[in-house]
Short mmCIF file of C-alpha atoms and ligand atoms in Angstrom, two decimals:
data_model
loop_
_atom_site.label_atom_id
_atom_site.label_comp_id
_atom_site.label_asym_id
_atom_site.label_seq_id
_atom_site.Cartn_x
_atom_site.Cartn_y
_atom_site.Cartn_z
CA UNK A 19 7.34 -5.36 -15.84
CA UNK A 20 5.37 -8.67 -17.05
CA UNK A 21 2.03 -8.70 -15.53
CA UNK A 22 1.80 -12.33 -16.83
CA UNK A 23 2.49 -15.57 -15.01
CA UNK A 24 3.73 -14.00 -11.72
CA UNK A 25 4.19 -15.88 -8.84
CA UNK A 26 2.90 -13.08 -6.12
CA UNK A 27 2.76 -12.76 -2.48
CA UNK A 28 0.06 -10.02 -1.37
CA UNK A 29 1.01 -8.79 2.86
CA UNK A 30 -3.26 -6.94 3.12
CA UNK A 31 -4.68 -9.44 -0.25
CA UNK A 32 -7.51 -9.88 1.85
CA UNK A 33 -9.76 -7.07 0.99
CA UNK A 34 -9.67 -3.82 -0.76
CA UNK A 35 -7.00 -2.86 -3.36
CA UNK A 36 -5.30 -5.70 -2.02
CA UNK A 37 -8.11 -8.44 -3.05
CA UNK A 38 -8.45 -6.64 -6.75
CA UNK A 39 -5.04 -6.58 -7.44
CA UNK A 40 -4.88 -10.37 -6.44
CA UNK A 41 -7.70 -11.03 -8.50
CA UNK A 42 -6.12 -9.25 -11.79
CA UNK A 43 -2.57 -11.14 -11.18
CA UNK A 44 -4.43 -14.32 -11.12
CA UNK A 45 -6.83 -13.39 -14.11
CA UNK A 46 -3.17 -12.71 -16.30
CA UNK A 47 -2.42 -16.15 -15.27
CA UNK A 48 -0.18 -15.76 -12.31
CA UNK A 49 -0.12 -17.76 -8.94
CA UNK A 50 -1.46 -15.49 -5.69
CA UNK A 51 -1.24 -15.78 -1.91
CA UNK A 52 -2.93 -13.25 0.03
CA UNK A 53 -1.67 -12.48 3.52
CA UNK A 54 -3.65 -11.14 6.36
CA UNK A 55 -5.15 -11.34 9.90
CA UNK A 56 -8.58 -12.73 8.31
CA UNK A 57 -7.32 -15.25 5.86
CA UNK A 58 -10.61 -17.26 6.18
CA UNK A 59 -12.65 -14.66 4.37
CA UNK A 60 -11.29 -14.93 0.87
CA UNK A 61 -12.45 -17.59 -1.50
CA UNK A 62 -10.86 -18.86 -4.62
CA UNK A 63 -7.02 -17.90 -3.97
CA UNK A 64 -4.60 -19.16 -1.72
CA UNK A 65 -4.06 -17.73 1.82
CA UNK A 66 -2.20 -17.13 4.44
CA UNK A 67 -2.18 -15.38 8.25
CA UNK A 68 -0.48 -12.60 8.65
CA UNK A 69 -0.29 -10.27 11.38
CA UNK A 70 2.81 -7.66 10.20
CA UNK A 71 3.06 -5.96 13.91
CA UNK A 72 3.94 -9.50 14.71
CA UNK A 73 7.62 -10.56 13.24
CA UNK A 74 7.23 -14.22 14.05
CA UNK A 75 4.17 -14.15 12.01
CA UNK A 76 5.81 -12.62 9.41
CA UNK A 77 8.24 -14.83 9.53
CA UNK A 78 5.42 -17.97 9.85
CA UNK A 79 4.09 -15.93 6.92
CA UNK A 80 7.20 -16.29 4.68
CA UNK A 81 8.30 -19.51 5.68
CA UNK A 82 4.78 -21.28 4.25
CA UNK A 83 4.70 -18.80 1.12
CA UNK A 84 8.13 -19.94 0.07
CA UNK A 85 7.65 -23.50 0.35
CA UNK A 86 4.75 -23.93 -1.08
CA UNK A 87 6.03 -21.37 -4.06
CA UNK A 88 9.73 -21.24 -4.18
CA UNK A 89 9.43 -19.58 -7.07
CA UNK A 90 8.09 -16.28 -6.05
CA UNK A 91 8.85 -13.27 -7.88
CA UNK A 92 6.47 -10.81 -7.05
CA UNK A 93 5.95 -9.18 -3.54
CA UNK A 94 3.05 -6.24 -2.75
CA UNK A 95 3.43 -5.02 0.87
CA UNK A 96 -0.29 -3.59 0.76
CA UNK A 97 -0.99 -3.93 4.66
CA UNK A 98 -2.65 -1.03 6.02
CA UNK A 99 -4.66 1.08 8.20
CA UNK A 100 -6.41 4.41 7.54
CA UNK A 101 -7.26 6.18 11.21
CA UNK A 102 -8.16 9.30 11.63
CA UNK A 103 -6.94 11.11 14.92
CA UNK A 104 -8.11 14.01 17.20
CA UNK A 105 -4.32 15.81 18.16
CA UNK A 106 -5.80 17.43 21.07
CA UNK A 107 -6.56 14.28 22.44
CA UNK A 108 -3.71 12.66 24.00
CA UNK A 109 -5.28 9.61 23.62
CA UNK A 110 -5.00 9.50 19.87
CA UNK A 111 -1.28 7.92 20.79
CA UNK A 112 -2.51 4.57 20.59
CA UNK A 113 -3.43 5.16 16.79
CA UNK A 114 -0.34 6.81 16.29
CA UNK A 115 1.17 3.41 17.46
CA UNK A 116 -1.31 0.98 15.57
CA UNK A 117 -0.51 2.77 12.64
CA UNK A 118 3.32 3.10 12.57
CA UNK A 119 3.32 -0.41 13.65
CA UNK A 120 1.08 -1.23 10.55
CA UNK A 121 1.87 0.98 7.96
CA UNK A 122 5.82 1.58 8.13
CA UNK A 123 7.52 -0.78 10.44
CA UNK A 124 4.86 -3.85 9.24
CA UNK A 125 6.20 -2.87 5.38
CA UNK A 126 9.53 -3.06 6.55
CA UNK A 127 8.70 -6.01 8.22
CA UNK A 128 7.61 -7.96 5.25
CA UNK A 129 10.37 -6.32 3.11
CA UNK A 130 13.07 -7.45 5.15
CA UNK A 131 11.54 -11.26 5.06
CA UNK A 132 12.11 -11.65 1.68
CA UNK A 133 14.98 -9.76 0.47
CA UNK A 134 17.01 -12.68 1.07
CA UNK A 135 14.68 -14.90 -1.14
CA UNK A 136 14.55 -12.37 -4.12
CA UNK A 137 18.27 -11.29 -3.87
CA UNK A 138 19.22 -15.02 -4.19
CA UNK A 139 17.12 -15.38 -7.11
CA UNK A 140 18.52 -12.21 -8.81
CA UNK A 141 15.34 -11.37 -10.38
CA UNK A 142 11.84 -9.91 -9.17
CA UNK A 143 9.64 -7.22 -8.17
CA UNK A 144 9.11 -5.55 -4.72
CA UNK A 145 5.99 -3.29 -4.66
CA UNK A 146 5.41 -1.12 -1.96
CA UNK A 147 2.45 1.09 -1.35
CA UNK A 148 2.38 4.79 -0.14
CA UNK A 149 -0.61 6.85 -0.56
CA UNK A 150 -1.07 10.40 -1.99
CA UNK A 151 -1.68 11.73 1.70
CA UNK A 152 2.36 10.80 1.84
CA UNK A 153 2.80 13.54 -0.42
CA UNK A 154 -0.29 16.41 0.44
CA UNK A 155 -1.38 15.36 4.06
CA UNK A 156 -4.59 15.11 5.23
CA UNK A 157 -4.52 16.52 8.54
CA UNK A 158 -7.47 14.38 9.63
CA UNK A 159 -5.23 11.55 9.44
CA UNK A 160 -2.10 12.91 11.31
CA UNK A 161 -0.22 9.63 11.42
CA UNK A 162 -1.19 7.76 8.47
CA UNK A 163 0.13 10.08 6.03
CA UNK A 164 3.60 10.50 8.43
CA UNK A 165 3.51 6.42 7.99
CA UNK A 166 2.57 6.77 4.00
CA UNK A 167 5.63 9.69 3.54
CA UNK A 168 7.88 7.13 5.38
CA UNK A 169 7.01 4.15 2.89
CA UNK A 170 7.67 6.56 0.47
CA UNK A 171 11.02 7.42 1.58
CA UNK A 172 12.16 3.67 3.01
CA UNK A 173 10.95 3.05 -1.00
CA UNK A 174 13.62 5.33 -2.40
CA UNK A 175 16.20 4.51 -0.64
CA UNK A 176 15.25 0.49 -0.59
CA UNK A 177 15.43 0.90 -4.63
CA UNK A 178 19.14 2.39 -4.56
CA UNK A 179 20.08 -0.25 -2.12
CA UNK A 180 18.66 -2.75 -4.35
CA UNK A 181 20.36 -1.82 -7.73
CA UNK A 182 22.06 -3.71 -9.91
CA UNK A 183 20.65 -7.20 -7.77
CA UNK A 184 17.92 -7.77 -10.75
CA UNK A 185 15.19 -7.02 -7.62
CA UNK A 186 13.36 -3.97 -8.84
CA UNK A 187 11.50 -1.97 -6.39
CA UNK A 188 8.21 0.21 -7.20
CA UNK A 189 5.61 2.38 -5.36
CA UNK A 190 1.95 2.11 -5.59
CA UNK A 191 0.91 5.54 -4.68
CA UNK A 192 -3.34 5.70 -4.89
CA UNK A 193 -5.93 8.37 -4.42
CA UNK A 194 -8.85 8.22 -2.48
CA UNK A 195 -10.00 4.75 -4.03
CA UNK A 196 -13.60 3.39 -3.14
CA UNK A 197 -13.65 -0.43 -1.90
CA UNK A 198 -16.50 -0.76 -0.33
CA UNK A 199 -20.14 1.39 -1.17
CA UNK A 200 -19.83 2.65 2.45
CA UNK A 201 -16.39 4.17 1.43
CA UNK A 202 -17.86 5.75 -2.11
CA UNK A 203 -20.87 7.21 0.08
CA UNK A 204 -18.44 9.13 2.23
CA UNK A 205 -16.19 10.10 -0.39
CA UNK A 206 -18.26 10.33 -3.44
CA UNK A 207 -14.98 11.83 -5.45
CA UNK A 208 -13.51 8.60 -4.71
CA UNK A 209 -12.64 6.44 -7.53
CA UNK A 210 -13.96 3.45 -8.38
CA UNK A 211 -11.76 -0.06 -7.81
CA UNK A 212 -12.04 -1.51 -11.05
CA UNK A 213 -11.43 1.84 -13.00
CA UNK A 214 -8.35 2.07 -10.62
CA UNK A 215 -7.18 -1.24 -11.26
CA UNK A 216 -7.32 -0.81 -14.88
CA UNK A 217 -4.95 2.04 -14.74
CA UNK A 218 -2.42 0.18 -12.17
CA UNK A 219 -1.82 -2.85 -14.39
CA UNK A 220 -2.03 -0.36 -17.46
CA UNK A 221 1.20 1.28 -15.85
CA UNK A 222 3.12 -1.93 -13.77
CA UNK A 223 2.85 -3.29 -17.42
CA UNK A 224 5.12 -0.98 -19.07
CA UNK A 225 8.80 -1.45 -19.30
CA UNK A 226 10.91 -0.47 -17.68
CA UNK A 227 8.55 -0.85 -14.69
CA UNK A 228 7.82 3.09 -13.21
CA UNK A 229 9.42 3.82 -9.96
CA UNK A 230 6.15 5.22 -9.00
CA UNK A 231 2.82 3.71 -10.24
CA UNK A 232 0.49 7.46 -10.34
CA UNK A 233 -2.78 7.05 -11.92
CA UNK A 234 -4.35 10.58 -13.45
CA UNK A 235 -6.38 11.06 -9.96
CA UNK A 236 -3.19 10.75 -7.76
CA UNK A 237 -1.05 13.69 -10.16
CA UNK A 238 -2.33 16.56 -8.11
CA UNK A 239 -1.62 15.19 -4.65
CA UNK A 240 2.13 13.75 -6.16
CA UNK A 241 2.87 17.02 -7.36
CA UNK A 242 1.06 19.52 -5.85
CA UNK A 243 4.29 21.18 -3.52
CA UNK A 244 5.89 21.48 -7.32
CA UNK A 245 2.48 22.80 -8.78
CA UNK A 246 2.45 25.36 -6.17
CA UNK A 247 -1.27 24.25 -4.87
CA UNK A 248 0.26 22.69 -1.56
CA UNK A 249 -0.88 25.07 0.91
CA UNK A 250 -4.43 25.70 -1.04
CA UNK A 251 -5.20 22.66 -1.30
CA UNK A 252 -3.68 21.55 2.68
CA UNK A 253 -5.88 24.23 3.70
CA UNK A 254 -9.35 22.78 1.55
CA UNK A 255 -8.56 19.38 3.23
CA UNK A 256 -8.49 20.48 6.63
CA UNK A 257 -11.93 21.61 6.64
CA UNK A 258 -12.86 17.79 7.37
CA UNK A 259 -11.42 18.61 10.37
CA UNK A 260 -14.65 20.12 11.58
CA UNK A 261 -15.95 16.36 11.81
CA UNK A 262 -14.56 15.55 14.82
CA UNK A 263 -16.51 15.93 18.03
CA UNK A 264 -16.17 19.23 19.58
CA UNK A 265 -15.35 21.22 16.77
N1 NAP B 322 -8.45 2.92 -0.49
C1 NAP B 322 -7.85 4.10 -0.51
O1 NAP B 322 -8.48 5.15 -0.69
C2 NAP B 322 -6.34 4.17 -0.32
C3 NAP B 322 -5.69 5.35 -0.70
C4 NAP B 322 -4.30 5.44 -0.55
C5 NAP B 322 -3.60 4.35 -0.03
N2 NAP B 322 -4.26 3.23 0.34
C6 NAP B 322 -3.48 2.13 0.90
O2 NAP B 322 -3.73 0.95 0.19
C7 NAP B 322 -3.65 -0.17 1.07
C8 NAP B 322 -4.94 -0.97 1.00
O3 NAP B 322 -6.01 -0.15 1.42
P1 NAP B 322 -7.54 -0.54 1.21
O4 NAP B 322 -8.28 0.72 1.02
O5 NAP B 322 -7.68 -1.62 0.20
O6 NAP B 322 -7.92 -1.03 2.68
P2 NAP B 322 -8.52 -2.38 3.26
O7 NAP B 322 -9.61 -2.93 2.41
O8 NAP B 322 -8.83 -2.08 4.69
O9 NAP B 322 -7.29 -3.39 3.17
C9 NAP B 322 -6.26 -3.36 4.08
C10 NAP B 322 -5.55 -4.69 4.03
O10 NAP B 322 -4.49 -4.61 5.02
C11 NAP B 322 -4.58 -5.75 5.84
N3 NAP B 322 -4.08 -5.47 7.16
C12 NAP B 322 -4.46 -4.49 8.03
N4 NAP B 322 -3.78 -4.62 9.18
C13 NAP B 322 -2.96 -5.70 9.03
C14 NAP B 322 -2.02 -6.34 9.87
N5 NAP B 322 -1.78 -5.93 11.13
N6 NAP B 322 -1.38 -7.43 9.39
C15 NAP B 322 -1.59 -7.87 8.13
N7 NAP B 322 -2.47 -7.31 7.29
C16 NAP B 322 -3.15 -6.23 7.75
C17 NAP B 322 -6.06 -6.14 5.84
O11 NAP B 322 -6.20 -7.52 6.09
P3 NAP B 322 -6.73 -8.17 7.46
O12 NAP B 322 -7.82 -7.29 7.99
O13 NAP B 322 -7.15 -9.54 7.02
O14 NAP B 322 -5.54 -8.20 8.37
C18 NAP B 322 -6.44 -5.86 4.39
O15 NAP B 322 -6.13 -6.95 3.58
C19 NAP B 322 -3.36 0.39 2.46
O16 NAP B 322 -1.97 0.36 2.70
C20 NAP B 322 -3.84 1.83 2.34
O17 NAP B 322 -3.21 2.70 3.25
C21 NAP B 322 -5.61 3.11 0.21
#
């Protein structure tokens, strides 16, 4: 797709791979609104609140996004939350909630808000983002990657629903990817933001735009059932279970 001159709406722009990927859209000369619950903590784009377990703010959201920019053609439902949970704990339901609520039903959420918008214009770009624990879990994070392999899913079958409307539909699928220096000191293998970023817009920039945007350090998670590694490497990353209290 053309990474130049986009007019993109960002559900999660306000931090992380969110905030990058806003600032590399407006660097290739494209118009940016970042959505989230802490609009007030980004400087130099435009913002909006967003809440996407809430579907009157979503629908707040997309009201004010498409009349200030009825000509948006690019939307990147990048909302998340990354918990880890403790199964033996019945209390770990409430994250199980939080993060359905976030990760799946809040991208479905935003999805469904502007379908209409992008159908009637018969051109543009949904990009939705799954993770690689969607496709090799990390059993430290029960529910996220159940929430990641539904995006996944709800992606696929969103795309076939969507063809032959001129509204493409892609999946941003990234690795462990360090935001913050907190993040890169407790996952060292992590890879940098910028370095990751490169390789994103390397790949949304090609034509015809992938269905799945996987960058070199994502290939063994995407692949890994295929590659015969699965249960190795399921087994390697639930040895981080032994960080939970009482283990
Ligand atoms: N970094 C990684 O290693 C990695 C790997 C694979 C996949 N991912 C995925 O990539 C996405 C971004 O992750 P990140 O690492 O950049 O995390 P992050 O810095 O924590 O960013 C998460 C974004 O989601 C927004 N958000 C969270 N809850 C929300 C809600 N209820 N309503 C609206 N927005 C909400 C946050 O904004 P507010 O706080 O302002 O609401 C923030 O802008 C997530 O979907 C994550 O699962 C990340």
């Amino acid at each position: 797709m053309d990474i130049k001159n986009r007019t993109v709406f960002i559900a999660g722009g306000t931090s992380g791979i969110g905030l990058g990927l806003a600032r590399r859209f407006a660097a290739a000369g494209g118009t940016v609104i970042v959505g989230g619950r802490r609009p007030g903590s980004v400087d130099g784009l435009s913002t909006v609140e967003l809440d996407v377990t809430e579907a009157d703010s979503v629908r707040r959201a997309r009201d004010t996004v498409l009349e200030s920019h009825p000509d948006l053609d690019l939307v990147i439902t990048m909302s998340g939350v990354q918990l880890t949970e403790d199964l033996r704990d019945p209390g770990h339901f409430a994250t199980a909630e939080t993060t359905v609520q976030t990760n799946l039903l809040g991208t479905i959420r935003v999805l469904d808000a502007f379908t209409p918008h992008l159908l009637a214009r018969g051109a543009g770009t949904f990009v939705t983002v799954s993770s690689g624990i969607g496709f090799l879990p990390f059993p430290l994070m029960a529910t996220y990657a159940a929430s990641k392999a539904g995006v996944h899913a709800y992606t696929e079958a969103l795309r076939a629903q969507l063809a032959g409307t001129g509204v493409e539909v892609t999946e941003l699928v990234p690795p462990a990817v360090a935001t913050t220096p907190e993040h890169k000191r407790l996952n060292p293998r992590a890879l940098d933001l910028d370095a990751y970023l490169d390789e994103v817009l390397e790949l949304l920039g090609q034509d015809p735009t992938p269905d799945e945007i996987l960058v070199q350090g994502v290939l063994q998670h995407r692949w890994a059932e295929r590659d015969g590694t699965y249960a190795d490497l399921v087994a390697q990353r639930s040895q981080a279970l032994e960080t939970l209290p009482g283990r």
